[in-house]
PDB file of C-alpha atoms in Angstrom:
ATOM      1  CA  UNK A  25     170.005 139.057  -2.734  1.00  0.00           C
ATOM      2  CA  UNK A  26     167.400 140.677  -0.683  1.00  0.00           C
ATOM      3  CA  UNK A  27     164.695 138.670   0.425  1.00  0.00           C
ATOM      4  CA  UNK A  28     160.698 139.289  -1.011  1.00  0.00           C
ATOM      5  CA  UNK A  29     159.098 142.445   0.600  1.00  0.00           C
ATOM      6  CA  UNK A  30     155.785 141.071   2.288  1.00  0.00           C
ATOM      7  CA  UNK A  31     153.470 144.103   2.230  1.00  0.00           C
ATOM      8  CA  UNK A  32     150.442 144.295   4.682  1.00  0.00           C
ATOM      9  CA  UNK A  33     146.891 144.588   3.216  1.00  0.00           C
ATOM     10  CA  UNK A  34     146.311 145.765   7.215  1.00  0.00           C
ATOM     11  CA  UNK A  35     149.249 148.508   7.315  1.00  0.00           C
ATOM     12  CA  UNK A  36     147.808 149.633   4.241  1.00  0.00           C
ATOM     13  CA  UNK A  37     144.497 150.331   5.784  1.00  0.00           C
ATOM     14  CA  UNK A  38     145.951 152.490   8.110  1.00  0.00           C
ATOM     15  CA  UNK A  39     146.910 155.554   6.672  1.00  0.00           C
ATOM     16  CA  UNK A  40     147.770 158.411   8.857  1.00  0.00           C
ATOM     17  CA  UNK A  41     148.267 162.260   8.486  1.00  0.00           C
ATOM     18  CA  UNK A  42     151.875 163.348   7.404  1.00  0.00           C
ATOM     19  CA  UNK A  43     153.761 165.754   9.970  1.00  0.00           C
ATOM     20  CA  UNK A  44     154.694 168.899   9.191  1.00  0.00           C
ATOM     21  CA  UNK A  45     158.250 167.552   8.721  1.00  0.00           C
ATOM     22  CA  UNK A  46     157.130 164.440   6.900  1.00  0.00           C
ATOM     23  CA  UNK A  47     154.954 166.894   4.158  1.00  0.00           C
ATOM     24  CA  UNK A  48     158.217 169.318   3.702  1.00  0.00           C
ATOM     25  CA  UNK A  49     160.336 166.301   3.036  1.00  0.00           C
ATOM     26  CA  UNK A  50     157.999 164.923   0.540  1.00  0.00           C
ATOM     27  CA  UNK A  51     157.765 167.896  -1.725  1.00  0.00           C
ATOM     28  CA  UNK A  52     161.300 167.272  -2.074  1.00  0.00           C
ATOM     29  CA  UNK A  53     160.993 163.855  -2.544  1.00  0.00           C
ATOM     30  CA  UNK A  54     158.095 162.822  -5.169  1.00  0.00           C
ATOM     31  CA  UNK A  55     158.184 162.334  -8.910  1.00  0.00           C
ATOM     32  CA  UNK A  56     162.164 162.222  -8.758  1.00  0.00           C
ATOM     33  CA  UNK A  57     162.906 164.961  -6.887  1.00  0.00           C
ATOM     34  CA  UNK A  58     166.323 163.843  -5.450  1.00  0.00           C
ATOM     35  CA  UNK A  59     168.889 162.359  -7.355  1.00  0.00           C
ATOM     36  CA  UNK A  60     166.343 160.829 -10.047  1.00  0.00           C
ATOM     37  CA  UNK A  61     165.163 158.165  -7.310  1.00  0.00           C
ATOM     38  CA  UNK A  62     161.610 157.405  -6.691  1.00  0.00           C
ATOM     39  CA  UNK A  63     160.120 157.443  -3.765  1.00  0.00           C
ATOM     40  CA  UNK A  64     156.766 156.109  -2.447  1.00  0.00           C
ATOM     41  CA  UNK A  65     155.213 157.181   0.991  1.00  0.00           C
ATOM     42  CA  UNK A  66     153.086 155.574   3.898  1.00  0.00           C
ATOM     43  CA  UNK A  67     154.498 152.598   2.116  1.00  0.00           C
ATOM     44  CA  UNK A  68     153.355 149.215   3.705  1.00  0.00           C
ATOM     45  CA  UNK A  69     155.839 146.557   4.503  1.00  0.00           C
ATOM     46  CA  UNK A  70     154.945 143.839   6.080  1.00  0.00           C
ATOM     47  CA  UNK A  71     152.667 145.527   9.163  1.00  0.00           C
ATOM     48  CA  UNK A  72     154.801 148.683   9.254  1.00  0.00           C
ATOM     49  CA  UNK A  73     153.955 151.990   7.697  1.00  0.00           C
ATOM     50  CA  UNK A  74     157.306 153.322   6.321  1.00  0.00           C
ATOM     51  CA  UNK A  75     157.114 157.179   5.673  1.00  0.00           C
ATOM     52  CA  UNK A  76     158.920 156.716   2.708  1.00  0.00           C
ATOM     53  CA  UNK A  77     160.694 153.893   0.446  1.00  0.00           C
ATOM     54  CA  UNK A  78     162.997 154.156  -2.309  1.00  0.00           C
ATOM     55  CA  UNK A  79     162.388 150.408  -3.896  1.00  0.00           C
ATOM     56  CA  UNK A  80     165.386 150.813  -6.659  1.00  0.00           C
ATOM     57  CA  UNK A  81     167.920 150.809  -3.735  1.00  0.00           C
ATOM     58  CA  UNK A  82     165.627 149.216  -0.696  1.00  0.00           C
ATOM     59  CA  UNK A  83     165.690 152.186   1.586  1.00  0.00           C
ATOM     60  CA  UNK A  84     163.304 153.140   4.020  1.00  0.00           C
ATOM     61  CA  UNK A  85     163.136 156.646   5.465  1.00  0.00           C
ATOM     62  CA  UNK A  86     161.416 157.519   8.853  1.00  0.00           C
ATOM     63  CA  UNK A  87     160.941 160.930  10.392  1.00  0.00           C
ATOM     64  CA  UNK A  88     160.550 160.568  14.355  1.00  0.00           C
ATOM     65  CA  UNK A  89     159.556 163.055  16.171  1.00  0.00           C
ATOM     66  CA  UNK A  90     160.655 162.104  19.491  1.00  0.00           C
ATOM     67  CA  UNK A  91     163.445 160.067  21.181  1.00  0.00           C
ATOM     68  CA  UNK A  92     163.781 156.394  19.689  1.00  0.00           C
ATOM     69  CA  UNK A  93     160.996 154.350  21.557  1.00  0.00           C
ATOM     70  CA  UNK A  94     160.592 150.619  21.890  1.00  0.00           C
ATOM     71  CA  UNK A  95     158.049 150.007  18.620  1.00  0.00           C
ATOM     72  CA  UNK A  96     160.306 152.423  17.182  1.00  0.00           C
ATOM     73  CA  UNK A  97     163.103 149.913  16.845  1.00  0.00           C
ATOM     74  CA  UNK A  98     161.259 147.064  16.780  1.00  0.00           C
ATOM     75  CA  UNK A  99     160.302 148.585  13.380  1.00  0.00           C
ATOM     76  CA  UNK A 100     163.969 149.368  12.114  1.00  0.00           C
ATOM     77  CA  UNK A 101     164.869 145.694  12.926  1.00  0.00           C
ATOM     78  CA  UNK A 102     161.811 144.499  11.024  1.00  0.00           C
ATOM     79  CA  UNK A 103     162.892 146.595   8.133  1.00  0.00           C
ATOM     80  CA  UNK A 104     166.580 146.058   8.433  1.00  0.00           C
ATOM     81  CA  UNK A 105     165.481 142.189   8.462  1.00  0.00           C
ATOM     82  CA  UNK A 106     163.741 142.302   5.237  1.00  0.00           C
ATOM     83  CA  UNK A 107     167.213 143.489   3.976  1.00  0.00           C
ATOM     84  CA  UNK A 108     166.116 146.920   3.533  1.00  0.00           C
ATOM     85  CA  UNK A 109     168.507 150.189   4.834  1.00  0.00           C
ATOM     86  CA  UNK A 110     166.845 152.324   7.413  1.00  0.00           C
ATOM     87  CA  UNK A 111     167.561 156.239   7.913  1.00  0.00           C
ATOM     88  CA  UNK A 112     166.049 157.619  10.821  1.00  0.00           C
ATOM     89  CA  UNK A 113     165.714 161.427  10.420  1.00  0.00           C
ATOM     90  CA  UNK A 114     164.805 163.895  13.283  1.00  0.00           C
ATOM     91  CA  UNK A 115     161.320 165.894  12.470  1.00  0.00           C
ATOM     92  CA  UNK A 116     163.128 169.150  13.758  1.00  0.00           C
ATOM     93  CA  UNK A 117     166.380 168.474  11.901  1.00  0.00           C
ATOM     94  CA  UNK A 118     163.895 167.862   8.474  1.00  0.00           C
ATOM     95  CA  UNK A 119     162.122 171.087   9.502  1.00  0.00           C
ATOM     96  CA  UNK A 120     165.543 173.234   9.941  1.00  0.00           C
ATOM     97  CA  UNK A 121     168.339 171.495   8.148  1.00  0.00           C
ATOM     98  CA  UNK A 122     166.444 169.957   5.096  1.00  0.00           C
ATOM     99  CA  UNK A 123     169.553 171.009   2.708  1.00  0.00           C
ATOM    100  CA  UNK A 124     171.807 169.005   5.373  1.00  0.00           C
ATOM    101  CA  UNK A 125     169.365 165.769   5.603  1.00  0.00           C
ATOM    102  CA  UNK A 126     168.854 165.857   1.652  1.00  0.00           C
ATOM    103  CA  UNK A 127     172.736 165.329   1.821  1.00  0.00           C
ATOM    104  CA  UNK A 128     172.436 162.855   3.959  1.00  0.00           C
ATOM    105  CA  UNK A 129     169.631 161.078   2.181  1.00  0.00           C
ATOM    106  CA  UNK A 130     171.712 161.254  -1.038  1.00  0.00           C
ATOM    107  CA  UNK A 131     174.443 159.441   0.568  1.00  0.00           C
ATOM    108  CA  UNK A 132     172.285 156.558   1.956  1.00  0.00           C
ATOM    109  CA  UNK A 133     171.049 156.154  -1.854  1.00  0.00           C
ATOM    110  CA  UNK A 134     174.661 155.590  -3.081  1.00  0.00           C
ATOM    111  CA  UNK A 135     175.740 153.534  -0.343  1.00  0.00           C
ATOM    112  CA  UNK A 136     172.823 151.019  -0.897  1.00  0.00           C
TER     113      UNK A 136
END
């Protein structure tokens, strides 16, 4: 059984701008947009923004835009700790594969 999410009234007072990559992948993403799963984004968890979170099957989506960094995996282990399923998705493989990272996104979903 997972463990309780603890979300952040601080996290959640830090929204931030989408990127370009992060906006294209949400239009496919809200109100059921892929495979009937819901999706919420900037979602707080504990003092982590996630880009997006799919709470039916406890994964957690991030678009980077760089080269894994340090707080970028201290993140995915905080997440992965709170029994939650991280995909990390590249911003330029979002912007010019989207059809290939859906697929991929729809295969995290079942495998949850």
């Amino acid at each position: 059984m997972r463990p309780p999410l603890v979300f952040s009234r601080y996290a959640s007072q830090q929204p931030r701008l989408m990127s370009a990559a992060e906006r294209q992948l949400w239009y496919r993403l809200r109100a059921g947009g892929l495979d009937g799963h819901v999706f919420l984004r900037q979602q707080s968890i504990g003092p982590y923004l996630a880009s997006f979170y799919c709470a039916a099957v406890g994964l957690v989506i991030e678009v980077v835009e760089e080269v894994v960094a340090t707080g970028d995996q201290v993140r995915h282990r905080f997440f992965e700790h709170m029994g939650l399923q991280v995909l990390q998705l590249d911003s330029q493989q979002v912007l010019h594969a989207l059809d290939e990272v859906l697929d991929s996104i729809v295969q995290a979903l079942h495998s949850s």
